[in-house]
Coordinates of C-alpha atoms in Angstrom, one line a residue:
Chain N
M1 CA 71.0 -63.9 -110.4
R2 CA 71.3 -60.1 -110.4
G3 CA 69.0 -60.1 -107.4
F4 CA 71.4 -62.4 -105.8
T5 CA 74.4 -60.2 -106.7
R6 CA 72.7 -57.3 -105.3
L7 CA 71.8 -58.8 -101.9
R8 CA 75.4 -59.6 -102.1
R9 CA 76.6 -56.3 -102.5
V10 CA 74.5 -54.8 -99.8
G11 CA 75.2 -57.2 -97.2
L12 CA 78.5 -57.5 -97.8
P13 CA 79.7 -54.6 -95.3
Y14 CA 77.4 -56.0 -92.9
L15 CA 79.0 -59.1 -93.4
L16 CA 82.4 -57.9 -92.8
L17 CA 81.5 -56.0 -89.9
L18 CA 79.4 -58.9 -88.0
P19 CA 82.7 -60.2 -86.0
A20 CA 83.5 -56.5 -84.9
L21 CA 79.6 -56.0 -84.1
L22 CA 79.3 -59.4 -82.4
L23 CA 82.4 -58.6 -80.1
E24 CA 81.6 -55.1 -79.4
L25 CA 78.2 -56.0 -78.4
L26 CA 79.6 -59.0 -76.0
V27 CA 82.5 -56.5 -74.6
H28 CA 80.8 -53.0 -74.7
L29 CA 77.5 -52.8 -74.8
V30 CA 76.2 -55.8 -72.6
P31 CA 78.7 -54.7 -69.6
M32 CA 77.7 -51.1 -70.3
V33 CA 74.0 -52.0 -70.2
I34 CA 74.4 -54.7 -66.7
G35 CA 76.5 -51.7 -65.3
I36 CA 73.6 -49.4 -65.7
V37 CA 71.0 -52.1 -64.0
M38 CA 73.8 -52.9 -61.1
S39 CA 73.8 -49.3 -60.4
F40 CA 70.1 -49.6 -59.2
K41 CA 70.7 -52.6 -57.4
E42 CA 71.9 -53.4 -53.7
L43 CA 75.3 -55.3 -54.9
T44 CA 77.0 -55.9 -51.2
Q45 CA 78.7 -59.1 -50.8
L46 CA 75.9 -61.0 -49.7
H47 CA 74.2 -60.5 -53.0
I48 CA 76.9 -60.7 -55.4
A49 CA 76.9 -64.7 -56.3
H50 CA 73.2 -64.0 -57.6
W51 CA 73.3 -60.4 -58.3
G52 CA 70.1 -61.0 -61.0
A53 CA 67.9 -61.6 -57.3
A54 CA 69.6 -58.6 -55.6
P55 CA 67.0 -56.2 -54.0
W56 CA 66.1 -53.0 -56.2
K57 CA 67.5 -49.9 -54.5
A58 CA 66.1 -47.1 -57.4
L59 CA 68.1 -43.9 -57.1
G60 CA 69.7 -45.1 -53.4
N61 CA 73.3 -45.9 -54.8
Y62 CA 73.1 -42.5 -56.9
R63 CA 71.4 -40.9 -53.4
V64 CA 74.6 -42.1 -51.2
T65 CA 77.1 -41.4 -53.9
V66 CA 76.2 -37.7 -54.1
D67 CA 75.5 -36.9 -50.6
F68 CA 78.7 -34.9 -50.2
D69 CA 78.0 -34.3 -46.4
A70 CA 78.0 -38.2 -45.6
P71 CA 81.3 -39.9 -45.8
V72 CA 81.0 -42.0 -48.9
G73 CA 79.8 -38.8 -51.0
A74 CA 82.5 -36.5 -49.3
T75 CA 85.2 -38.9 -50.1
L76 CA 84.3 -39.2 -53.8
L77 CA 83.8 -35.2 -54.3
H78 CA 87.5 -35.4 -52.4
S79 CA 88.8 -37.7 -55.4
F80 CA 86.7 -36.2 -58.3
V81 CA 88.8 -32.6 -57.5
V82 CA 92.0 -34.8 -57.0
T83 CA 91.6 -36.2 -60.4
C84 CA 90.6 -33.1 -61.9
A85 CA 93.7 -31.3 -60.7
F86 CA 96.0 -34.2 -61.2
S87 CA 94.8 -34.7 -65.2
L88 CA 94.4 -30.7 -65.7
L89 CA 98.4 -30.7 -64.8
T90 CA 99.5 -33.9 -66.5
V91 CA 98.2 -32.7 -69.6
G92 CA 99.6 -29.2 -69.3
L93 CA 103.1 -30.4 -68.3
C94 CA 102.9 -33.2 -71.0
W95 CA 101.8 -30.9 -73.9
L96 CA 104.9 -28.2 -72.8
L97 CA 107.1 -31.0 -72.5
G98 CA 106.3 -32.5 -75.6
T99 CA 105.9 -29.4 -78.0
A100 CA 109.3 -28.1 -76.7
A101 CA 111.1 -31.3 -77.6
A102 CA 109.5 -31.9 -80.7
I103 CA 110.4 -28.1 -81.6
F104 CA 114.1 -28.4 -80.7
L105 CA 114.6 -31.7 -82.8
Q106 CA 112.8 -30.4 -85.7
E107 CA 115.8 -29.0 -87.3
N108 CA 118.6 -32.1 -88.1
F109 CA 121.5 -32.2 -85.9
R110 CA 124.3 -34.5 -84.7
G111 CA 122.4 -37.6 -82.2
R112 CA 118.9 -36.1 -83.1
G113 CA 117.9 -40.0 -83.8
L114 CA 119.3 -41.2 -80.8
L115 CA 117.9 -38.5 -78.8
R116 CA 114.3 -39.7 -80.5
A117 CA 114.5 -43.3 -79.3
V118 CA 115.5 -42.2 -75.9
F119 CA 112.8 -39.7 -75.5
L120 CA 110.1 -42.4 -76.6
T121 CA 111.7 -45.2 -73.9
P122 CA 109.0 -44.3 -71.5
Y123 CA 106.3 -44.8 -73.9
A124 CA 107.5 -48.4 -74.8
L125 CA 108.4 -49.7 -71.6
P126 CA 105.9 -51.7 -69.6
V127 CA 103.7 -49.3 -67.5
Y128 CA 103.9 -51.7 -64.3
A129 CA 107.9 -52.1 -64.7
A130 CA 108.5 -48.2 -64.9
V131 CA 106.0 -47.4 -62.2
I132 CA 107.5 -50.2 -60.1
T133 CA 111.0 -48.4 -60.7
W134 CA 109.7 -45.0 -59.8
A135 CA 108.1 -46.9 -56.6
F136 CA 111.7 -47.6 -55.7
L137 CA 112.8 -44.4 -56.4
F138 CA 110.6 -42.7 -53.9
Q139 CA 111.3 -45.4 -51.2
R140 CA 112.0 -43.1 -47.9
D141 CA 115.0 -45.0 -46.4
N142 CA 116.6 -46.4 -49.7
G143 CA 115.2 -44.5 -52.7
L144 CA 117.0 -42.3 -54.9
V145 CA 114.7 -39.2 -54.6
N146 CA 115.6 -39.2 -50.6
H147 CA 119.4 -39.7 -51.2
V148 CA 119.9 -36.7 -53.6
L149 CA 117.4 -34.5 -51.7
H150 CA 118.5 -35.5 -48.4
D151 CA 122.1 -37.3 -48.1
Q152 CA 123.6 -35.2 -51.3
L153 CA 122.1 -31.8 -51.4
Q154 CA 120.8 -31.4 -47.6
L155 CA 117.6 -29.7 -49.0
T156 CA 115.2 -31.4 -46.8
G157 CA 115.5 -31.6 -43.1
D158 CA 114.2 -34.9 -42.6
R159 CA 113.9 -38.1 -45.1
P160 CA 110.2 -37.1 -46.3
F161 CA 107.6 -39.7 -47.4
W162 CA 107.0 -39.3 -51.0
L163 CA 104.4 -42.3 -51.4
L164 CA 102.3 -41.3 -48.2
G165 CA 100.7 -38.0 -47.3
D166 CA 100.6 -35.0 -49.4
N167 CA 103.9 -35.6 -51.2
S168 CA 102.0 -38.9 -52.8
F169 CA 100.3 -35.9 -55.3
L170 CA 103.6 -34.8 -56.6
A171 CA 105.1 -38.3 -56.4
L172 CA 102.1 -39.7 -58.8
L173 CA 102.3 -36.4 -61.2
V174 CA 106.0 -36.5 -61.9
V175 CA 105.3 -40.7 -62.7
S176 CA 102.7 -39.8 -64.9
V177 CA 104.0 -36.8 -66.9
W178 CA 107.1 -38.9 -67.3
K179 CA 105.5 -41.7 -69.0
T180 CA 102.9 -39.8 -70.9
W181 CA 104.9 -37.0 -72.1
P182 CA 106.3 -38.9 -75.1
F183 CA 103.0 -39.5 -76.7
A184 CA 102.6 -35.7 -76.8
F185 CA 106.3 -35.6 -78.1
L186 CA 105.4 -38.1 -81.0
V187 CA 102.1 -36.5 -81.9
V188 CA 103.7 -33.1 -82.4
M189 CA 106.5 -34.1 -84.2
A190 CA 104.8 -35.8 -86.8
A191 CA 102.5 -32.6 -87.1
L192 CA 105.8 -30.4 -87.5
Q193 CA 106.6 -32.4 -90.2
S194 CA 103.8 -31.1 -92.5
I195 CA 104.6 -27.6 -92.1
P196 CA 106.4 -26.4 -95.3
K197 CA 110.2 -25.3 -94.8
D198 CA 109.8 -22.6 -97.1
L199 CA 107.7 -21.0 -94.4
Y200 CA 110.6 -20.8 -91.9
E201 CA 112.8 -19.5 -95.2
A202 CA 110.5 -16.6 -95.8
A203 CA 110.2 -16.0 -92.6
A204 CA 113.7 -15.7 -91.5
L205 CA 114.6 -13.5 -95.0
D206 CA 112.0 -11.0 -93.5
G207 CA 114.0 -10.9 -90.3
A208 CA 111.4 -13.0 -87.8
G209 CA 113.7 -14.3 -85.3
I210 CA 113.4 -18.0 -84.0
V211 CA 110.8 -17.2 -81.2
R212 CA 108.9 -15.2 -83.6
Q213 CA 108.9 -18.2 -86.2
I214 CA 107.7 -20.7 -83.4
R215 CA 105.2 -17.9 -82.3
R216 CA 103.3 -17.1 -85.6
I217 CA 104.3 -20.2 -87.9
T218 CA 105.1 -23.6 -85.3
L219 CA 102.2 -22.8 -82.6
P220 CA 99.0 -21.8 -85.1
S221 CA 99.9 -24.9 -87.3
L222 CA 99.8 -27.2 -84.8
R223 CA 96.6 -26.0 -83.4
P224 CA 94.2 -28.5 -84.9
I225 CA 96.7 -31.6 -83.6
N226 CA 96.5 -29.8 -80.2
Q227 CA 92.9 -30.0 -80.0
V228 CA 92.7 -33.7 -80.4
L229 CA 95.8 -34.4 -78.4
L230 CA 94.9 -32.1 -75.4
L231 CA 91.8 -34.5 -75.1
V232 CA 93.1 -37.7 -75.7
L233 CA 95.7 -36.8 -73.2
F234 CA 93.2 -35.8 -70.5
L235 CA 90.7 -38.7 -70.9
W236 CA 93.7 -41.1 -70.3
S237 CA 94.8 -39.5 -67.6
F238 CA 91.0 -39.0 -66.2
N239 CA 91.0 -42.8 -66.5
D240 CA 94.4 -44.0 -65.5
F241 CA 94.4 -46.8 -63.0
N242 CA 98.1 -48.6 -64.0
T243 CA 99.8 -45.5 -62.3
P244 CA 98.5 -45.4 -58.8
Y245 CA 97.7 -48.7 -58.3
V246 CA 101.2 -50.0 -58.8
L247 CA 102.8 -46.7 -57.3
F248 CA 100.4 -47.3 -54.4
G249 CA 98.5 -50.6 -54.3
K250 CA 95.3 -50.9 -53.4
A251 CA 94.1 -47.7 -52.0
A252 CA 95.8 -44.7 -52.8
P253 CA 96.5 -41.8 -50.3
E254 CA 94.0 -39.5 -49.7
A255 CA 96.2 -36.7 -51.7
A256 CA 96.4 -39.1 -54.8
D257 CA 93.4 -40.8 -54.5
L258 CA 92.0 -40.9 -58.3
L259 CA 88.8 -41.7 -59.4
S260 CA 89.4 -45.2 -61.0
I261 CA 91.2 -46.0 -58.1
H262 CA 88.8 -45.0 -55.7
I263 CA 85.7 -46.9 -57.7
Y264 CA 87.9 -49.8 -57.7
Q265 CA 88.2 -49.6 -53.8
S266 CA 84.9 -49.3 -53.5
S267 CA 84.1 -52.2 -55.4
F268 CA 86.4 -54.7 -54.6
V269 CA 87.6 -54.0 -51.7
T270 CA 84.4 -52.7 -49.5
W271 CA 82.6 -54.9 -51.7
N272 CA 79.7 -52.5 -52.6
F273 CA 79.0 -53.0 -56.2
G274 CA 75.8 -50.9 -56.5
T275 CA 77.8 -47.8 -55.4
G276 CA 80.9 -48.4 -57.7
S277 CA 78.7 -48.9 -60.6
A278 CA 76.7 -45.8 -59.7
M279 CA 80.0 -44.0 -59.2
S280 CA 81.2 -45.3 -62.7
V281 CA 77.7 -44.4 -64.6
L282 CA 78.4 -40.6 -63.2
L283 CA 82.2 -40.6 -64.3
L284 CA 80.9 -41.7 -67.5
L285 CA 78.4 -39.0 -67.8
F286 CA 80.9 -36.4 -66.7
L287 CA 83.2 -37.5 -69.4
L288 CA 80.6 -37.6 -72.1
V289 CA 79.8 -33.8 -71.1
V290 CA 83.4 -32.7 -70.9
T291 CA 83.9 -34.3 -73.9
A292 CA 81.0 -32.9 -76.3
G293 CA 81.3 -29.6 -74.9
Y294 CA 85.0 -29.6 -75.8
L295 CA 84.1 -30.8 -79.2
L296 CA 81.7 -28.2 -79.8
A297 CA 83.6 -25.4 -78.7
T298 CA 86.8 -26.7 -80.4
S299 CA 85.0 -27.2 -83.6
R300 CA 83.2 -23.5 -83.4
G301 CA 86.5 -22.0 -82.8
R302 CA 87.6 -24.0 -85.9
K303 CA 84.8 -22.4 -88.4
S304 CA 85.3 -19.1 -87.4
D305 CA 88.8 -19.7 -88.4
G306 CA 88.4 -20.5 -91.9
Chain V
M1 CA 117.8 -30.0 -92.6
A2 CA 120.3 -27.4 -93.0
S3 CA 122.3 -27.8 -96.3
P4 CA 126.2 -28.0 -96.3
A5 CA 126.0 -24.3 -97.6
A6 CA 124.3 -22.9 -94.7
R7 CA 126.0 -25.2 -92.2
A8 CA 129.6 -23.9 -93.3
P9 CA 129.4 -20.0 -92.1
R10 CA 128.4 -21.3 -89.0
T11 CA 131.1 -24.1 -88.1
A12 CA 133.4 -21.2 -89.7
G13 CA 132.4 -18.6 -87.5
R14 CA 132.0 -16.1 -89.7
R15 CA 128.9 -14.3 -91.2
R16 CA 125.9 -16.4 -90.3
S17 CA 123.1 -17.8 -92.4
P18 CA 120.1 -15.8 -91.8
T19 CA 118.2 -19.1 -91.4
A20 CA 121.0 -20.3 -89.4
P21 CA 119.5 -20.5 -85.4
P22 CA 120.7 -17.8 -83.2
R23 CA 123.5 -19.1 -80.3
A24 CA 121.0 -18.3 -77.7
F25 CA 118.4 -20.9 -78.8
L26 CA 121.0 -23.8 -79.2
W27 CA 122.2 -23.0 -75.7
T28 CA 118.6 -23.4 -74.7
R29 CA 118.5 -26.5 -76.6
R30 CA 121.3 -27.9 -75.5
I31 CA 120.4 -27.3 -72.0
F32 CA 116.7 -28.4 -72.6
L33 CA 117.5 -31.5 -74.2
T34 CA 120.1 -32.7 -71.3
A35 CA 118.0 -32.0 -68.8
L36 CA 114.9 -34.3 -70.2
T37 CA 117.2 -36.7 -71.3
G38 CA 118.1 -37.1 -67.3
F39 CA 114.7 -37.0 -66.3
V40 CA 113.6 -39.8 -69.0
L41 CA 116.5 -42.3 -67.8
L42 CA 117.2 -41.5 -64.8
P43 CA 114.7 -44.9 -63.8
V44 CA 116.3 -46.7 -66.7
Y45 CA 119.8 -46.0 -65.1
V46 CA 118.4 -47.4 -61.6
M47 CA 116.9 -50.3 -62.9
L48 CA 119.7 -51.6 -64.6
S49 CA 122.1 -50.5 -61.7
S50 CA 120.1 -51.6 -58.8
S51 CA 119.6 -55.0 -60.8
L52 CA 123.4 -55.8 -60.8
K53 CA 123.4 -54.9 -57.0
P54 CA 123.6 -57.7 -53.8
L55 CA 120.5 -57.5 -51.6
E56 CA 122.5 -55.4 -48.8
D57 CA 123.0 -52.3 -51.2
V58 CA 119.3 -51.8 -52.4
S59 CA 117.9 -52.5 -49.0
G60 CA 120.3 -49.8 -47.1
A61 CA 120.5 -46.1 -48.5
F62 CA 121.0 -45.4 -52.1
R63 CA 123.9 -46.2 -53.7
W64 CA 124.7 -45.0 -57.0
L65 CA 127.2 -47.8 -57.9
P66 CA 127.0 -51.3 -56.7
S67 CA 129.3 -52.4 -54.1
E68 CA 130.1 -55.4 -56.1
L69 CA 128.7 -56.3 -59.6
T70 CA 126.7 -59.7 -59.3
I71 CA 124.3 -61.2 -61.7
R72 CA 122.4 -62.8 -58.7
P73 CA 119.1 -61.4 -59.0
Y74 CA 118.9 -62.5 -62.8
L75 CA 119.0 -66.2 -61.6
D76 CA 117.1 -65.8 -58.8
I77 CA 113.9 -63.7 -60.1
W78 CA 113.1 -67.4 -61.8
H79 CA 112.7 -69.2 -58.3
T80 CA 111.1 -66.2 -55.8
V81 CA 108.1 -66.2 -57.9
P82 CA 107.0 -68.5 -60.8
L83 CA 108.3 -65.7 -63.4
A84 CA 108.4 -67.9 -66.1
R85 CA 105.0 -69.0 -66.0
Y86 CA 103.6 -65.4 -65.8
F87 CA 105.8 -64.6 -69.0
L88 CA 104.2 -67.3 -70.6
N89 CA 100.8 -66.1 -69.2
S90 CA 101.3 -62.7 -70.5
L91 CA 102.4 -63.8 -74.0
I92 CA 99.8 -66.0 -74.5
V93 CA 96.9 -63.2 -73.1
A94 CA 98.6 -60.4 -74.8
G95 CA 99.3 -62.5 -78.3
S96 CA 95.6 -63.5 -78.8
A97 CA 94.5 -60.3 -77.7
T98 CA 96.3 -59.0 -80.4
V99 CA 95.7 -61.2 -83.1
C100 CA 91.8 -61.6 -82.5
S101 CA 91.6 -57.8 -82.5
V102 CA 93.5 -57.2 -85.4
V103 CA 91.7 -59.7 -87.4
V104 CA 88.2 -58.7 -86.6
A105 CA 89.3 -54.8 -87.1
V106 CA 91.2 -55.6 -90.7
F107 CA 87.4 -56.8 -91.7
A108 CA 85.7 -53.8 -89.8
A109 CA 88.2 -51.3 -91.2
Y110 CA 87.6 -52.5 -94.7
A111 CA 83.9 -52.3 -94.5
V112 CA 83.6 -48.8 -92.9
S113 CA 86.8 -47.2 -95.3
R114 CA 85.4 -48.6 -98.8
Y115 CA 81.2 -48.8 -98.5
R116 CA 78.6 -46.8 -97.3
F117 CA 76.0 -48.4 -95.8
R118 CA 73.1 -48.0 -93.3
G119 CA 74.3 -47.5 -89.6
K120 CA 78.2 -46.7 -90.6
R121 CA 77.8 -43.5 -88.2
I122 CA 76.1 -45.0 -85.1
F123 CA 79.3 -47.7 -85.7
T124 CA 82.0 -45.4 -86.0
V125 CA 80.8 -43.4 -83.4
T126 CA 80.0 -46.2 -80.9
V127 CA 83.7 -47.7 -81.7
L128 CA 85.3 -44.2 -81.0
S129 CA 83.3 -43.2 -77.8
T130 CA 84.1 -46.7 -76.3
Q131 CA 87.7 -45.8 -76.5
M132 CA 87.8 -43.1 -74.1
F133 CA 85.5 -45.1 -71.6
P134 CA 87.5 -45.7 -68.5
G135 CA 88.5 -49.5 -67.8
I136 CA 87.0 -49.8 -64.5
L137 CA 83.4 -49.0 -66.4
F138 CA 83.5 -52.6 -68.0
L139 CA 85.4 -54.0 -65.0
L140 CA 82.4 -54.3 -62.6
P141 CA 80.2 -56.0 -65.0
L142 CA 82.2 -58.2 -66.6
F143 CA 83.3 -59.1 -63.3
L144 CA 79.5 -60.0 -62.3
I145 CA 79.0 -61.6 -65.9
Y146 CA 81.9 -64.1 -65.4
V147 CA 81.2 -65.1 -61.9
N148 CA 77.5 -65.7 -62.9
I149 CA 78.2 -67.7 -65.7
G150 CA 80.3 -69.9 -63.8
N151 CA 78.0 -70.4 -61.0
T152 CA 75.3 -71.5 -63.4
T153 CA 76.9 -73.2 -66.3
G154 CA 80.3 -74.4 -64.4
V155 CA 82.1 -72.5 -67.4
A156 CA 84.9 -70.8 -65.3
L157 CA 85.8 -67.7 -67.3
Y158 CA 86.7 -65.9 -64.2
G159 CA 90.5 -66.7 -63.7
S160 CA 91.0 -68.0 -67.3
R161 CA 93.1 -66.6 -69.6
G162 CA 90.4 -66.8 -72.3
G163 CA 88.4 -64.3 -69.9
L164 CA 91.0 -62.3 -69.6
V165 CA 91.4 -62.1 -73.3
L166 CA 87.5 -60.9 -73.8
T167 CA 88.3 -58.3 -71.5
Y168 CA 91.3 -56.8 -73.1
L169 CA 89.2 -56.9 -76.3
T170 CA 87.6 -53.9 -74.3
F171 CA 90.3 -51.6 -75.4
S172 CA 92.4 -53.2 -78.1
L173 CA 89.2 -53.7 -80.4
P174 CA 88.4 -50.0 -80.8
F175 CA 91.9 -48.9 -81.0
S176 CA 92.5 -51.2 -83.9
I177 CA 89.2 -50.5 -85.8
W178 CA 89.8 -46.6 -85.3
M179 CA 93.7 -46.7 -86.4
L180 CA 93.0 -49.4 -89.2
T181 CA 90.2 -47.4 -90.8
G182 CA 92.2 -44.3 -90.9
Y183 CA 95.2 -46.6 -92.2
F184 CA 92.9 -48.2 -94.9
A185 CA 91.3 -44.9 -96.1
S186 CA 94.9 -43.5 -97.0
V187 CA 95.3 -46.3 -99.4
P188 CA 94.1 -45.1 -103.0
R189 CA 91.0 -46.7 -104.1
E190 CA 91.9 -46.9 -107.5
L191 CA 94.3 -49.9 -106.5
D192 CA 91.3 -51.9 -105.4
E193 CA 89.5 -50.7 -108.8
A194 CA 92.4 -52.3 -110.6
A195 CA 92.3 -55.4 -108.2
Y196 CA 88.8 -55.7 -109.4
V197 CA 89.3 -55.4 -112.9
D198 CA 91.7 -58.0 -112.8
G199 CA 88.9 -60.5 -111.5
C200 CA 89.4 -60.0 -107.9
G201 CA 86.2 -60.1 -105.3
P202 CA 85.9 -57.6 -102.5
L203 CA 87.7 -60.0 -100.2
G204 CA 90.7 -60.7 -102.9
A205 CA 90.7 -57.3 -103.4
L206 CA 91.0 -56.8 -99.5
F207 CA 93.8 -59.4 -99.3
R208 CA 95.6 -59.0 -102.3
V209 CA 95.7 -55.2 -102.4
V210 CA 94.5 -53.5 -99.4
V211 CA 96.5 -55.4 -96.9
P212 CA 99.6 -55.7 -98.4
A213 CA 99.4 -51.8 -99.1
A214 CA 98.2 -51.3 -95.6
L215 CA 101.2 -53.7 -93.7
P216 CA 102.8 -51.1 -92.2
G217 CA 99.9 -49.5 -90.4
I218 CA 98.7 -53.2 -89.6
I219 CA 102.2 -53.9 -88.1
A220 CA 101.6 -50.5 -86.1
V221 CA 98.1 -51.6 -84.7
A222 CA 99.4 -54.9 -83.7
V223 CA 102.6 -53.7 -81.7
Y224 CA 100.5 -50.8 -80.4
A225 CA 97.6 -53.5 -79.4
F226 CA 100.4 -55.8 -78.1
M227 CA 102.2 -53.6 -75.9
T228 CA 99.1 -52.1 -74.4
A229 CA 97.7 -55.7 -73.3
W230 CA 101.3 -56.4 -72.0
G231 CA 101.4 -53.5 -69.7
E232 CA 97.7 -53.9 -68.7
V233 CA 97.1 -53.9 -64.8
L234 CA 93.5 -53.5 -63.9
F235 CA 92.0 -56.4 -65.6
A236 CA 94.4 -58.8 -64.6
S237 CA 94.6 -57.9 -61.1
V238 CA 91.1 -58.8 -60.9
M239 CA 90.7 -61.4 -63.6
T240 CA 93.6 -63.8 -62.9
N241 CA 94.3 -66.5 -60.3
D242 CA 97.5 -68.2 -59.3
T243 CA 97.8 -70.0 -62.5
T244 CA 96.7 -67.2 -64.7
R245 CA 98.7 -64.7 -63.3
T246 CA 100.3 -62.2 -65.6
L247 CA 103.3 -60.4 -65.1
S248 CA 101.8 -57.2 -64.2
V249 CA 100.6 -58.5 -61.3
G250 CA 103.0 -61.3 -60.7
L251 CA 105.8 -58.7 -60.1
Q252 CA 104.2 -57.7 -56.9
G253 CA 105.4 -61.1 -55.5
Y254 CA 108.7 -59.7 -55.0
A255 CA 107.5 -58.0 -52.0
T256 CA 107.4 -60.3 -48.8
Q257 CA 105.8 -59.7 -45.6
N258 CA 109.5 -58.7 -44.3
D259 CA 111.3 -57.4 -47.4
V260 CA 111.5 -56.5 -50.8
Y261 CA 113.8 -57.9 -53.0
W262 CA 114.3 -54.6 -55.0
N263 CA 117.3 -55.9 -57.0
Q264 CA 115.2 -59.1 -58.2
V265 CA 112.0 -56.3 -58.6
M266 CA 114.8 -54.2 -61.1
A267 CA 116.2 -57.4 -62.6
A268 CA 112.5 -58.8 -63.7
S269 CA 111.5 -55.5 -64.8
L270 CA 114.2 -55.4 -66.9
V271 CA 113.8 -58.7 -68.3
V272 CA 110.1 -58.6 -69.0
S273 CA 110.6 -54.9 -70.5
V274 CA 113.3 -56.2 -73.3
P275 CA 110.8 -57.8 -75.4
V276 CA 108.8 -55.3 -76.0
V277 CA 111.2 -52.3 -76.0
A278 CA 113.1 -54.6 -78.6
G279 CA 110.3 -54.8 -80.4
F280 CA 109.3 -51.3 -80.2
L281 CA 112.8 -49.6 -81.2
L282 CA 112.8 -52.4 -84.3
L283 CA 109.5 -51.5 -85.5
Q284 CA 109.4 -47.4 -84.3
R285 CA 108.7 -46.5 -87.6
Y286 CA 106.0 -48.3 -88.5
L287 CA 104.5 -47.3 -85.3
V288 CA 105.0 -43.7 -85.6
A289 CA 103.8 -43.4 -89.4
G290 CA 100.9 -45.5 -88.1
L291 CA 99.9 -43.3 -85.3
T292 CA 100.0 -40.3 -87.0
A293 CA 98.3 -41.4 -89.9
G294 CA 95.6 -43.0 -87.7
A295 CA 95.6 -40.2 -84.9
V296 CA 96.5 -37.0 -87.2
K297 CA 94.0 -37.3 -89.9

């Protein structure tokens, strides 16, 4: 009897985990293993129906993807650079807007609750509905952006294209910042609530101005949360598929060719799953290295602080 | 937070309390918040105003105000594309994915937050790391698995709602486990112990004590999981067919070869946004509290 209860106590956590373990296996681990196997095979449209029997290509797919002089590698490298620039800019701008808005809403004033709800709206809207609306704003002939810039302010000589050519990077960035910054706002706002009020009062009585209070009290208190926030924002924007796909369709313009769209296109439009998988595996390795490096660097910084 | 005593001198225009913010700060705040509100609401205004315009208004140069107000787009959206069916599909898929991941995550999070066991670290690290992986990484293999299962057994996972729900678990499950673990950890263990003393088993303690105490967190996780699934595009664009298409893909149907019915696109966008935005605003407090409990700690 006692042995039975012991077994139950030891076994219980595993029993509770069982459904999660099975599903994790099904939706994450098995697909990942298969994805890695796929990256070593020749999976063009000839072989997709019976991909198990597809010819082995060893490192062939990887060789093609990292050969930066050949077309496949060259466009991948370009897409990688675009994605890095896009993510870093998105993270920076979202953090700036979110932190500034959270600091300005820290103190209570009339309309604060309403503004908070307004600022969270982009976050609540379904991604595709919001991005389709932005696509409408950026239309060349009937969009609001050109109407304001060209018809009303006459800042541009001709109606520029926003969803084609180099401008598309800017359009993508604006949409991405618009829908992501409320998350930074939300997190920073929550973190600000844990800073004791008397710290500010003491600083104010000592004659510290508002800028100095923000620099000396607010920003240092936000450091631990910022470390997590910046990483999460980076991973999100680096992996974002929804925004470019709804804004541009299956093939993004060269200037806004994010990696997720690029891999999607290499796989489902040109039907080469082998190279698509190789690109996915490389992307995963890159993200793992960046995340591990970032976590190491920030945790070391934290240790030397305390 | 300013007490009435601290605010009184400011409105009176006499000596200002030392903790009251200077005028320059107030002006910066006013300008910044106004500009930001404009930026945030611009697409919302365009969505609303364009959805009430006749087609000529949205096809020609942009107009701030409709030439005539019409609710025609709201009637036409249901016929141009089978919007009701897409709506139902989205509801079924997002709802099932939410229920499934939250239920499974409740058990897993309880095990992780209450027990020490071998393999716990590996489990939590795996869950955490799969959250940062791009969806495209799982999409390609899952697509091939579904096609293969269909070819060998005749079970049509590819294109089915059930198959889509399964792919949605790739993002909603790790997120739910992670958030709920954080939330359950903040429920004091003394509560469980009191339940044990009263004769509850571990499952009794979970359902009679921990789940009710963490209900705001569970609601927050469910809202978030539903919102994410409702807005998902990548899996939906590959894993659906004509009958199982969800809203995120179906909305593209308003663009024909000759014309884009922008007024209908905006009306449909507004209609599909209303349920989630309403739910979000209603449950906002829980979501904010849940996000911070899970993400900040």
